Amino acid sequence: MENKNFEDVFEAKLAKNEMVEPKDWMPENYRKHLIRQISQHAHSEIVGMLPEGNWITRAPSLRAKKVLLAKVQDEGGHGLYLYTAAETLGTSRDELLDALHTGKAKYSSIFNYPTLTWADIGAIGWLVDGAAIMNQVMLQRTSYGPYARAMVRICKEESFHQRQGYEIMTHLSFGTKEQKEMAQDALNRWWFPTLMMFGPPDAESPNSENAIKWRIKRETNDQLRQRFVNQTVAQIEYLGLNLPDAGLQWNEAKQGYDYSEPNWVEFKNVISGNGPCNKERLAARNASHKNGEWVRAAAAAYAKKHAEPFMAA
Amino acid sequence: MSDSQGPIWEVFVQKKAGQPFVHCGSLHAFDKEMALQNARDLYTRRNEGMSLWVVPSAAITASSPEDIGSFFEPANDKVYRHPTFYQIPDAIGHM
């Protein structure tokens, strides 16, 4: 009976660009949409540690190894910020992890591609983190307070990720002939999967309309994708590499590049579990969670044994 | 809410001595020592602070948004609590 009134307050808040906080009334679909989006985002950070982790033991120098370790540790931290943001909406860490481990929850399609060479680590930092930043900068002003605050922290930390990736690409692109070929090969393989990261075209994006209406997102998939292409072309030219899209062309009228769409059939396949590494990623996550079980049990037993009256409650 | 990762803790960080402690996020931990170590690893990887507080989420009592009007209402009509309410002669300059 009072719902109408609560809904008015909620709508008024969005209209004034104010943030919604955990204890505020919110429509059930808004809550569900956020749990889905934030947890997918968290899962992407955690699964995203795997393709890069693949190169930690084989980094070409001690400096490169330190940098990569720091970056992968950051991704783990980002996952944790996001999980706790999702938990303010009334779900639990166990539920969220269970959804990931059983394959019920989705994560970004990009992490189902393999990292075959060192140049892939450069391409991921530069392109994949670059695309993620474009999305995350927008999300710093998302309408849900805990999500927005997590994004502010994440954006501050991400800019080193992109820069270290581009640095790797410059070393390879201005190195030997073989190194330059390796850089080109990485760009060829990562370009279109990176464009897919922004999600399906607006006309076919089932969740976009609500996300914009509720100010969870402020720009559409296609707008963000266009901005990413516009920004990245000059960076590719500087490296002296070829952009693997024959359809790329400057469009004076829209003051942006026309580009070819990625293969959306491939996107759907990868999202639904049939990408090159889906099974491997999920198996690695499950093994890691299972191998950590005795640590959680031991920590819980220790805490119980040493519980103070206040904490025992 | 407690689950297999331990209860939730709220983390407050003080950037420099003399500054207030500011809430920066939350985490799971099984006890206060682990909460403090996790907070250091999670929220101060780039010298964000010189001091940390961790508080069990369950120990926090918060005002509720539905009562916002009546709860904070007593402060609304007391403009005389602000310095601009008073008129001071120009002749004496800044006070």
CSV table of C-alpha atoms in Angstrom, one decimal:
chain,number,residue,atom,x,y,z
A,1,MET,CA,0.0,0.0,0.0
A,2,GLU,CA,2.9,2.3,0.8
A,3,ASN,CA,4.9,1.1,-2.2
A,4,LYS,CA,3.7,3.9,-4.4
A,5,ASN,CA,5.0,6.5,-2.0
A,6,PHE,CA,8.4,4.7,-1.7
A,7,GLU,CA,8.6,4.4,-5.5
A,8,ASP,CA,8.0,8.2,-5.8
A,9,VAL,CA,10.9,8.8,-3.4
A,10,PHE,CA,13.1,6.4,-5.4
A,11,GLU,CA,12.2,8.0,-8.7
A,12,ALA,CA,12.7,11.5,-7.4
A,13,LYS,CA,16.2,10.5,-6.1
A,14,LEU,CA,17.2,9.2,-9.6
A,15,ALA,CA,15.8,12.3,-11.2
A,16,LYS,CA,17.9,14.5,-8.9
A,17,ASN,CA,21.0,12.4,-9.7
A,18,GLU,CA,21.2,11.3,-6.1
A,19,MET,CA,22.6,7.9,-5.1
A,20,VAL,CA,20.6,5.1,-3.8
A,21,GLU,CA,22.0,3.5,-0.6
A,22,PRO,CA,21.7,0.0,0.8
A,23,LYS,CA,18.9,0.8,3.3
A,24,ASP,CA,16.8,2.8,0.9
A,25,TRP,CA,13.7,1.3,-0.6
A,26,MET,CA,14.3,0.2,-4.2
A,27,PRO,CA,12.2,-1.7,-6.7
A,28,GLU,CA,12.8,-5.5,-6.6
A,29,ASN,CA,13.9,-5.5,-10.3
A,30,TYR,CA,16.4,-2.7,-9.7
A,31,ARG,CA,17.9,-4.8,-6.8
A,32,LYS,CA,18.0,-7.9,-9.0
A,33,HIS,CA,19.5,-6.1,-12.0
A,34,LEU,CA,22.3,-4.7,-9.7
A,35,ILE,CA,23.1,-8.1,-8.1
A,36,ARG,CA,23.4,-9.6,-11.5
A,37,GLN,CA,25.5,-6.8,-13.0
A,38,ILE,CA,27.8,-6.3,-9.9
A,39,SER,CA,28.4,-10.0,-9.4
A,40,GLN,CA,29.1,-10.5,-13.1
A,41,HIS,CA,31.6,-7.7,-12.8
A,42,ALA,CA,33.2,-9.3,-9.7
A,43,HIS,CA,33.4,-12.7,-11.3
A,44,SER,CA,35.1,-11.1,-14.3
A,45,GLU,CA,37.8,-9.6,-12.1
A,46,ILE,CA,38.4,-12.9,-10.4
A,47,VAL,CA,38.4,-15.1,-13.6
A,48,GLY,CA,40.4,-12.3,-15.2
A,49,MET,CA,43.3,-13.2,-12.9
A,50,LEU,CA,43.7,-16.6,-14.7
A,51,PRO,CA,44.9,-15.6,-18.3
A,52,GLU,CA,47.4,-13.2,-16.9
A,53,GLY,CA,48.5,-15.5,-14.0
A,54,ASN,CA,49.5,-17.9,-16.8
A,55,TRP,CA,52.5,-15.6,-17.5
A,56,ILE,CA,53.7,-14.7,-14.0
A,57,THR,CA,56.3,-17.5,-13.9
A,58,ARG,CA,57.4,-16.8,-17.4
A,59,ALA,CA,57.6,-13.0,-17.4
A,60,PRO,CA,60.7,-11.9,-19.3
A,61,SER,CA,62.3,-9.9,-16.5
A,62,LEU,CA,62.1,-9.4,-12.8
A,63,ARG,CA,60.6,-6.0,-13.4
A,64,ALA,CA,57.9,-7.4,-15.6
A,65,LYS,CA,57.2,-10.1,-13.1
A,66,LYS,CA,56.8,-7.6,-10.2
A,67,VAL,CA,54.4,-5.5,-12.3
A,68,LEU,CA,52.3,-8.5,-13.4
A,69,LEU,CA,52.0,-9.8,-9.9
A,70,ALA,CA,50.9,-6.3,-8.7
A,71,LYS,CA,48.3,-6.1,-11.5
A,72,VAL,CA,46.9,-9.6,-10.9
A,73,GLN,CA,46.7,-8.8,-7.1
A,74,ASP,CA,44.8,-5.6,-8.0
A,75,GLU,CA,42.3,-7.7,-10.0
A,76,GLY,CA,41.7,-9.9,-7.0
A,77,GLY,CA,41.2,-6.8,-4.9
A,78,HIS,CA,38.7,-5.4,-7.4
A,79,GLY,CA,36.7,-8.6,-7.3
A,80,LEU,CA,36.5,-8.3,-3.5
A,81,TYR,CA,35.4,-4.7,-3.6
A,82,LEU,CA,32.6,-5.7,-6.0
A,83,TYR,CA,31.5,-8.8,-4.1
A,84,THR,CA,31.0,-6.8,-0.9
A,85,ALA,CA,29.1,-4.1,-2.9
A,86,ALA,CA,26.8,-6.9,-4.2
A,87,GLU,CA,26.4,-8.2,-0.7
A,88,THR,CA,24.9,-4.9,0.5
A,89,LEU,CA,21.9,-5.9,-1.7
A,90,GLY,CA,21.0,-8.9,0.4
A,91,THR,CA,22.9,-11.7,-1.2
A,92,SER,CA,25.9,-13.6,0.4
A,93,ARG,CA,29.4,-14.4,-0.7
A,94,ASP,CA,28.6,-18.1,-0.7
A,95,GLU,CA,25.6,-17.6,-3.0
A,96,LEU,CA,27.7,-15.5,-5.4
A,97,LEU,CA,30.6,-17.9,-5.5
A,98,ASP,CA,28.3,-20.8,-5.9
A,99,ALA,CA,26.7,-19.2,-8.9
A,100,LEU,CA,30.1,-18.7,-10.5
A,101,HIS,CA,31.4,-22.2,-9.7
A,102,THR,CA,28.3,-24.0,-11.0
A,103,GLY,CA,28.4,-22.0,-14.2
A,104,LYS,CA,25.1,-20.3,-13.4
A,105,ALA,CA,26.6,-16.8,-13.4
A,106,LYS,CA,28.3,-15.2,-16.3
A,107,TYR,CA,31.5,-13.3,-16.5
A,108,SER,CA,33.1,-11.2,-19.3
A,109,SER,CA,33.5,-13.3,-22.5
A,110,ILE,CA,37.1,-11.9,-23.0
A,111,PHE,CA,38.6,-14.1,-20.3
A,112,ASN,CA,37.8,-17.3,-22.2
A,113,TYR,CA,40.5,-16.6,-24.8
A,114,PRO,CA,44.0,-18.0,-24.2
A,115,THR,CA,47.2,-16.0,-23.6
A,116,LEU,CA,49.6,-17.6,-26.0
A,117,THR,CA,52.6,-15.3,-26.0
A,118,TRP,CA,54.0,-12.5,-23.8
A,119,ALA,CA,52.6,-10.0,-26.3
A,120,ASP,CA,49.1,-11.1,-25.1
A,121,ILE,CA,49.9,-9.7,-21.7
A,122,GLY,CA,50.6,-6.4,-23.3
A,123,ALA,CA,47.5,-6.5,-25.4
A,124,ILE,CA,45.3,-7.4,-22.4
A,125,GLY,CA,46.6,-4.5,-20.3
A,126,TRP,CA,46.3,-2.1,-23.2
A,127,LEU,CA,43.1,-3.2,-24.9
A,128,VAL,CA,41.1,-5.2,-22.4
A,129,ASP,CA,41.8,-3.0,-19.4
A,130,GLY,CA,41.4,0.0,-21.7
A,131,ALA,CA,37.9,-1.1,-22.6
A,132,ALA,CA,37.1,-2.0,-19.0
A,133,ILE,CA,38.2,1.5,-17.9
A,134,MET,CA,35.9,3.1,-20.5
A,135,ASN,CA,33.0,1.2,-18.9
A,136,GLN,CA,34.1,1.8,-15.4
A,137,VAL,CA,34.7,5.5,-15.7
A,138,MET,CA,31.0,5.7,-16.6
A,139,LEU,CA,30.1,3.5,-13.6
A,140,GLN,CA,31.7,5.8,-11.1
A,141,ARG,CA,28.5,7.8,-11.4
A,142,THR,CA,26.1,4.8,-11.4
A,143,SER,CA,23.0,5.3,-9.2
A,144,TYR,CA,23.9,2.7,-6.5
A,145,GLY,CA,26.2,4.2,-3.9
A,146,PRO,CA,28.3,1.1,-2.9
A,147,TYR,CA,28.9,0.2,-6.6
A,148,ALA,CA,29.9,3.8,-7.5
A,149,ARG,CA,32.3,4.0,-4.6
A,150,ALA,CA,33.9,0.6,-5.5
A,151,MET,CA,34.3,2.0,-9.1
A,152,VAL,CA,36.1,5.1,-7.9
A,153,ARG,CA,38.8,3.0,-6.2
A,154,ILE,CA,39.0,0.6,-9.2
A,155,CYS,CA,39.4,3.4,-11.7
A,156,LYS,CA,42.3,4.9,-9.7
A,157,GLU,CA,44.1,1.6,-9.7
A,158,GLU,CA,43.3,0.6,-13.3
A,159,SER,CA,45.2,3.3,-15.1
A,160,PHE,CA,48.5,1.7,-14.3
A,161,HIS,CA,47.2,-1.5,-15.8
A,162,GLN,CA,46.6,0.1,-19.2
A,163,ARG,CA,49.9,1.9,-19.2
A,164,GLN,CA,51.9,-1.1,-18.3
A,165,GLY,CA,50.2,-3.0,-21.2
A,166,TYR,CA,51.0,-0.3,-23.7
A,167,GLU,CA,54.6,-0.2,-22.5
A,168,ILE,CA,54.9,-3.9,-23.3
A,169,MET,CA,53.5,-3.3,-26.7
A,170,THR,CA,55.9,-0.4,-27.4
A,171,HIS,CA,58.9,-2.6,-26.4
A,172,LEU,CA,57.8,-5.3,-28.8
A,173,SER,CA,56.7,-3.0,-31.6
A,174,PHE,CA,60.0,-1.2,-31.7
A,175,GLY,CA,62.0,-4.3,-31.0
A,176,THR,CA,63.2,-7.0,-33.4
A,177,LYS,CA,61.2,-8.2,-36.4
A,178,GLU,CA,60.0,-11.3,-34.5
A,179,GLN,CA,58.9,-9.2,-31.6
A,180,LYS,CA,57.0,-6.8,-33.8
A,181,GLU,CA,55.3,-9.8,-35.4
A,182,MET,CA,54.4,-11.1,-32.0
A,183,ALA,CA,52.8,-7.8,-31.2
A,184,GLN,CA,50.8,-7.7,-34.4
A,185,ASP,CA,49.6,-11.3,-33.9
A,186,ALA,CA,48.4,-10.4,-30.4
A,187,LEU,CA,46.5,-7.3,-31.7
A,188,ASN,CA,45.0,-9.5,-34.5
A,189,ARG,CA,43.6,-11.9,-31.9
A,190,TRP,CA,42.5,-9.5,-29.2
A,191,TRP,CA,40.9,-6.7,-31.3
A,192,PHE,CA,37.5,-8.1,-32.0
A,193,PRO,CA,37.1,-9.9,-28.6
A,194,THR,CA,37.8,-6.6,-27.0
A,195,LEU,CA,35.1,-4.9,-29.0
A,196,MET,CA,32.7,-7.6,-27.7
A,197,MET,CA,33.4,-6.6,-24.1
A,198,PHE,CA,31.0,-3.7,-24.4
A,199,GLY,CA,28.1,-6.1,-25.0
A,200,PRO,CA,25.7,-6.7,-27.9
A,201,PRO,CA,24.6,-3.8,-30.1
A,202,ASP,CA,22.0,-1.6,-28.5
A,203,ALA,CA,19.2,-2.9,-30.6
A,204,GLU,CA,19.8,-6.4,-29.3
A,205,SER,CA,20.8,-5.7,-25.7
A,206,PRO,CA,18.1,-7.0,-23.4
A,207,ASN,CA,19.2,-5.3,-20.2
A,208,SER,CA,20.2,-1.9,-21.6
A,209,GLU,CA,16.9,-0.2,-21.4
A,210,ASN,CA,16.4,-0.7,-17.6
A,211,ALA,CA,20.0,0.0,-16.9
A,212,ILE,CA,19.7,3.4,-18.6
A,213,LYS,CA,16.3,4.2,-17.1
A,214,TRP,CA,17.6,3.5,-13.6
A,215,ARG,CA,20.9,5.4,-14.3
A,216,ILE,CA,22.9,2.2,-13.5
A,217,LYS,CA,24.5,2.9,-16.9
A,218,ARG,CA,24.7,6.3,-18.4
A,219,GLU,CA,25.9,5.4,-21.9
A,220,THR,CA,24.9,2.6,-24.2
A,221,ASN,CA,27.1,-0.3,-25.4
A,222,ASP,CA,27.5,1.2,-28.8
A,223,GLN,CA,28.4,4.6,-27.5
A,224,LEU,CA,31.1,3.2,-25.3
A,225,ARG,CA,32.4,0.9,-28.1
A,226,GLN,CA,32.6,3.9,-30.5
A,227,ARG,CA,34.5,5.9,-28.0
A,228,PHE,CA,37.0,3.1,-27.5
A,229,VAL,CA,37.6,2.7,-31.2
A,230,ASN,CA,38.1,6.4,-31.7
A,231,GLN,CA,40.6,6.5,-28.8
A,232,THR,CA,42.6,3.4,-29.8
A,233,VAL,CA,43.2,3.9,-33.5
A,234,ALA,CA,46.0,6.5,-32.9
A,235,GLN,CA,47.6,4.3,-30.3
A,236,ILE,CA,47.8,1.5,-32.9
A,237,GLU,CA,49.2,3.9,-35.5
A,238,TYR,CA,51.9,5.0,-33.1
A,239,LEU,CA,53.0,1.4,-32.7
A,240,GLY,CA,53.2,1.0,-36.5
A,241,LEU,CA,50.9,-2.0,-36.3
A,242,ASN,CA,48.0,-2.7,-38.6
A,243,LEU,CA,44.5,-2.6,-37.3
A,244,PRO,CA,42.9,-6.0,-38.2
A,245,ASP,CA,39.8,-4.4,-39.7
A,246,ALA,CA,39.7,-3.6,-43.4
A,247,GLY,CA,36.4,-1.8,-42.8
A,248,LEU,CA,37.9,0.9,-40.6
A,249,GLN,CA,37.5,4.3,-42.0
A,250,TRP,CA,37.3,7.9,-40.6
A,251,ASN,CA,33.8,9.3,-40.9
A,252,GLU,CA,33.9,13.1,-41.0
A,253,ALA,CA,30.2,13.5,-40.5
A,254,LYS,CA,30.1,11.6,-37.2
A,255,GLN,CA,33.6,12.7,-36.2
A,256,GLY,CA,34.5,9.1,-35.5
A,257,TYR,CA,35.6,5.9,-37.1
A,258,ASP,CA,33.4,3.5,-38.9
A,259,TYR,CA,34.4,0.0,-38.0
A,260,SER,CA,33.3,-3.6,-38.6
A,261,GLU,CA,31.1,-5.3,-36.0
A,262,PRO,CA,32.7,-8.2,-34.2
A,263,ASN,CA,31.3,-11.7,-34.9
A,264,TRP,CA,28.3,-11.8,-32.7
A,265,VAL,CA,27.7,-15.5,-33.2
A,266,GLU,CA,31.1,-16.2,-31.8
A,267,PHE,CA,30.2,-13.8,-28.8
A,268,LYS,CA,27.0,-15.8,-28.1
A,269,ASN,CA,29.0,-19.1,-28.3
A,270,VAL,CA,31.7,-17.9,-25.9
A,271,ILE,CA,29.1,-16.4,-23.4
A,272,SER,CA,27.1,-19.7,-23.4
A,273,GLY,CA,30.2,-21.7,-22.4
A,274,ASN,CA,31.8,-22.8,-25.7
A,275,GLY,CA,34.7,-20.4,-26.0
A,276,PRO,CA,38.3,-21.7,-26.2
A,277,CYS,CA,38.9,-21.7,-22.5
A,278,ASN,CA,35.6,-21.7,-20.7
A,279,LYS,CA,36.0,-25.2,-19.2
A,280,GLU,CA,39.6,-24.6,-18.2
A,281,ARG,CA,38.7,-21.3,-16.4
A,282,LEU,CA,35.8,-22.8,-14.5
A,283,ALA,CA,37.8,-25.9,-13.6
A,284,ALA,CA,40.6,-23.6,-12.3
A,285,ARG,CA,38.2,-21.6,-10.2
A,286,ASN,CA,36.5,-24.7,-8.7
A,287,ALA,CA,39.9,-26.3,-7.9
A,288,SER,CA,41.1,-23.1,-6.2
A,289,HIS,CA,38.0,-22.8,-4.1
A,290,LYS,CA,38.1,-26.5,-3.1
A,291,ASN,CA,41.8,-26.4,-2.3
A,292,GLY,CA,41.2,-23.4,0.0
A,293,GLU,CA,38.5,-25.2,1.9
A,294,TRP,CA,40.8,-26.4,4.7
A,295,VAL,CA,42.1,-22.9,5.2
A,296,ARG,CA,38.6,-21.5,5.7
A,297,ALA,CA,37.7,-24.3,8.0
A,298,ALA,CA,40.9,-23.9,10.1
A,299,ALA,CA,40.4,-20.1,10.3
A,300,ALA,CA,36.8,-20.5,11.4
A,301,ALA,CA,37.8,-23.1,14.0
A,302,TYR,CA,40.6,-20.8,15.3
A,303,ALA,CA,38.3,-17.9,15.5
A,304,LYS,CA,35.7,-19.9,17.4
A,305,LYS,CA,38.2,-21.1,19.9
A,306,HIS,CA,39.5,-17.6,20.6
A,307,ALA,CA,36.1,-15.9,20.4
A,308,GLU,CA,35.6,-13.0,22.8
A,309,PRO,CA,32.1,-12.7,24.3
A,310,PHE,CA,31.2,-9.8,22.0
A,311,MET,CA,32.1,-11.6,18.8
A,312,ALA,CA,30.6,-14.9,19.9
A,313,ALA,CA,27.1,-13.4,19.8
B,1,MET,CA,25.6,-12.0,7.3
B,2,SER,CA,28.1,-14.8,8.1
B,3,ASP,CA,29.0,-17.5,5.6
B,4,SER,CA,32.0,-19.7,4.8
B,5,GLN,CA,34.2,-16.7,4.4
B,6,GLY,CA,33.5,-15.4,8.0
B,7,PRO,CA,31.5,-12.3,9.0
B,8,ILE,CA,31.6,-8.9,7.3
B,9,TRP,CA,33.7,-6.1,8.7
B,10,GLU,CA,33.6,-2.4,7.8
B,11,VAL,CA,37.0,-0.8,7.2
B,12,PHE,CA,37.9,2.8,8.1
B,13,VAL,CA,41.2,4.4,7.0
B,14,GLN,CA,43.0,7.4,8.3
B,15,LYS,CA,45.0,9.0,5.5
B,16,LYS,CA,47.4,10.9,7.7
B,17,ALA,CA,47.8,11.6,11.4
B,18,GLY,CA,45.3,14.2,12.5
B,19,GLN,CA,42.7,13.5,9.8
B,20,PRO,CA,39.4,11.7,10.4
B,21,PHE,CA,38.9,8.0,9.8
B,22,VAL,CA,36.8,7.5,6.7
B,23,HIS,CA,34.9,4.4,5.6
B,24,CYS,CA,36.5,2.8,2.6
B,25,GLY,CA,34.7,-0.5,2.2
B,26,SER,CA,34.1,-3.9,3.7
B,27,LEU,CA,35.5,-7.4,3.7
B,28,HIS,CA,35.1,-10.9,5.2
B,29,ALA,CA,37.3,-12.2,8.0
B,30,PHE,CA,37.1,-14.8,10.7
B,31,ASP,CA,38.5,-12.6,13.6
B,32,LYS,CA,39.8,-9.1,14.2
B,33,GLU,CA,43.5,-9.9,13.5
B,34,MET,CA,42.6,-11.4,10.2
B,35,ALA,CA,40.2,-8.5,9.5
B,36,LEU,CA,43.0,-6.0,10.1
B,37,GLN,CA,45.5,-7.9,7.8
B,38,ASN,CA,42.9,-8.3,5.1
B,39,ALA,CA,42.1,-4.6,5.3
B,40,ARG,CA,45.8,-3.7,4.9
B,41,ASP,CA,46.1,-6.0,1.8
B,42,LEU,CA,42.8,-4.9,0.3
B,43,TYR,CA,42.6,-1.1,1.1
B,44,THR,CA,46.1,0.2,1.6
B,45,ARG,CA,48.2,-1.3,-1.3
B,46,ARG,CA,49.2,2.2,-2.3
B,47,ASN,CA,49.9,4.0,0.9
B,48,GLU,CA,46.2,5.1,1.3
B,49,GLY,CA,46.5,5.3,5.0
B,50,MET,CA,48.6,5.3,8.2
B,51,SER,CA,46.0,3.8,10.4
B,52,LEU,CA,43.1,1.4,10.1
B,53,TRP,CA,39.9,0.5,12.0
B,54,VAL,CA,37.9,-2.6,11.4
B,55,VAL,CA,34.5,-3.0,12.9
B,56,PRO,CA,32.1,-6.0,12.7
B,57,SER,CA,29.3,-4.9,10.4
B,58,ALA,CA,26.8,-6.4,12.8
B,59,ALA,CA,28.0,-4.0,15.6
B,60,ILE,CA,26.9,-0.9,13.6
B,61,THR,CA,23.6,0.8,14.3
B,62,ALA,CA,22.4,3.0,11.5
B,63,SER,CA,19.6,5.6,11.1
B,64,SER,CA,16.9,4.4,8.8
B,65,PRO,CA,16.1,6.3,5.6
B,66,GLU,CA,12.4,6.2,6.2
B,67,ASP,CA,12.8,8.3,9.4
B,68,ILE,CA,15.1,10.8,7.8
B,69,GLY,CA,12.5,13.7,8.0
B,70,SER,CA,11.5,13.4,11.7
B,71,PHE,CA,14.9,12.2,12.8
B,72,PHE,CA,16.9,15.2,11.6
B,73,GLU,CA,14.1,17.7,11.8
B,74,PRO,CA,15.2,19.3,15.1
B,75,ALA,CA,18.1,20.9,13.3
B,76,ASN,CA,16.0,22.4,10.5
B,77,ASP,CA,14.6,25.6,12.2
B,78,LYS,CA,17.7,26.7,14.2
B,79,VAL,CA,19.4,29.1,12.0
B,80,TYR,CA,20.7,30.8,15.1
B,81,ARG,CA,23.2,28.0,15.4
B,82,HIS,CA,25.1,29.4,12.4
B,83,PRO,CA,27.4,32.5,12.5
B,84,THR,CA,25.7,34.2,9.6
B,85,PHE,CA,22.6,34.6,11.7
B,86,TYR,CA,24.3,37.5,13.6
B,87,GLN,CA,25.0,41.0,12.5
B,88,ILE,CA,28.3,42.5,13.4
B,89,PRO,CA,29.2,46.1,12.6
B,90,ASP,CA,31.4,46.5,9.5
B,91,ALA,CA,33.7,48.8,11.4
B,92,ILE,CA,35.2,46.1,13.4
B,93,GLY,CA,36.2,44.1,10.4
B,94,HIS,CA,36.5,40.3,10.3
B,95,MET,CA,35.3,38.4,13.4
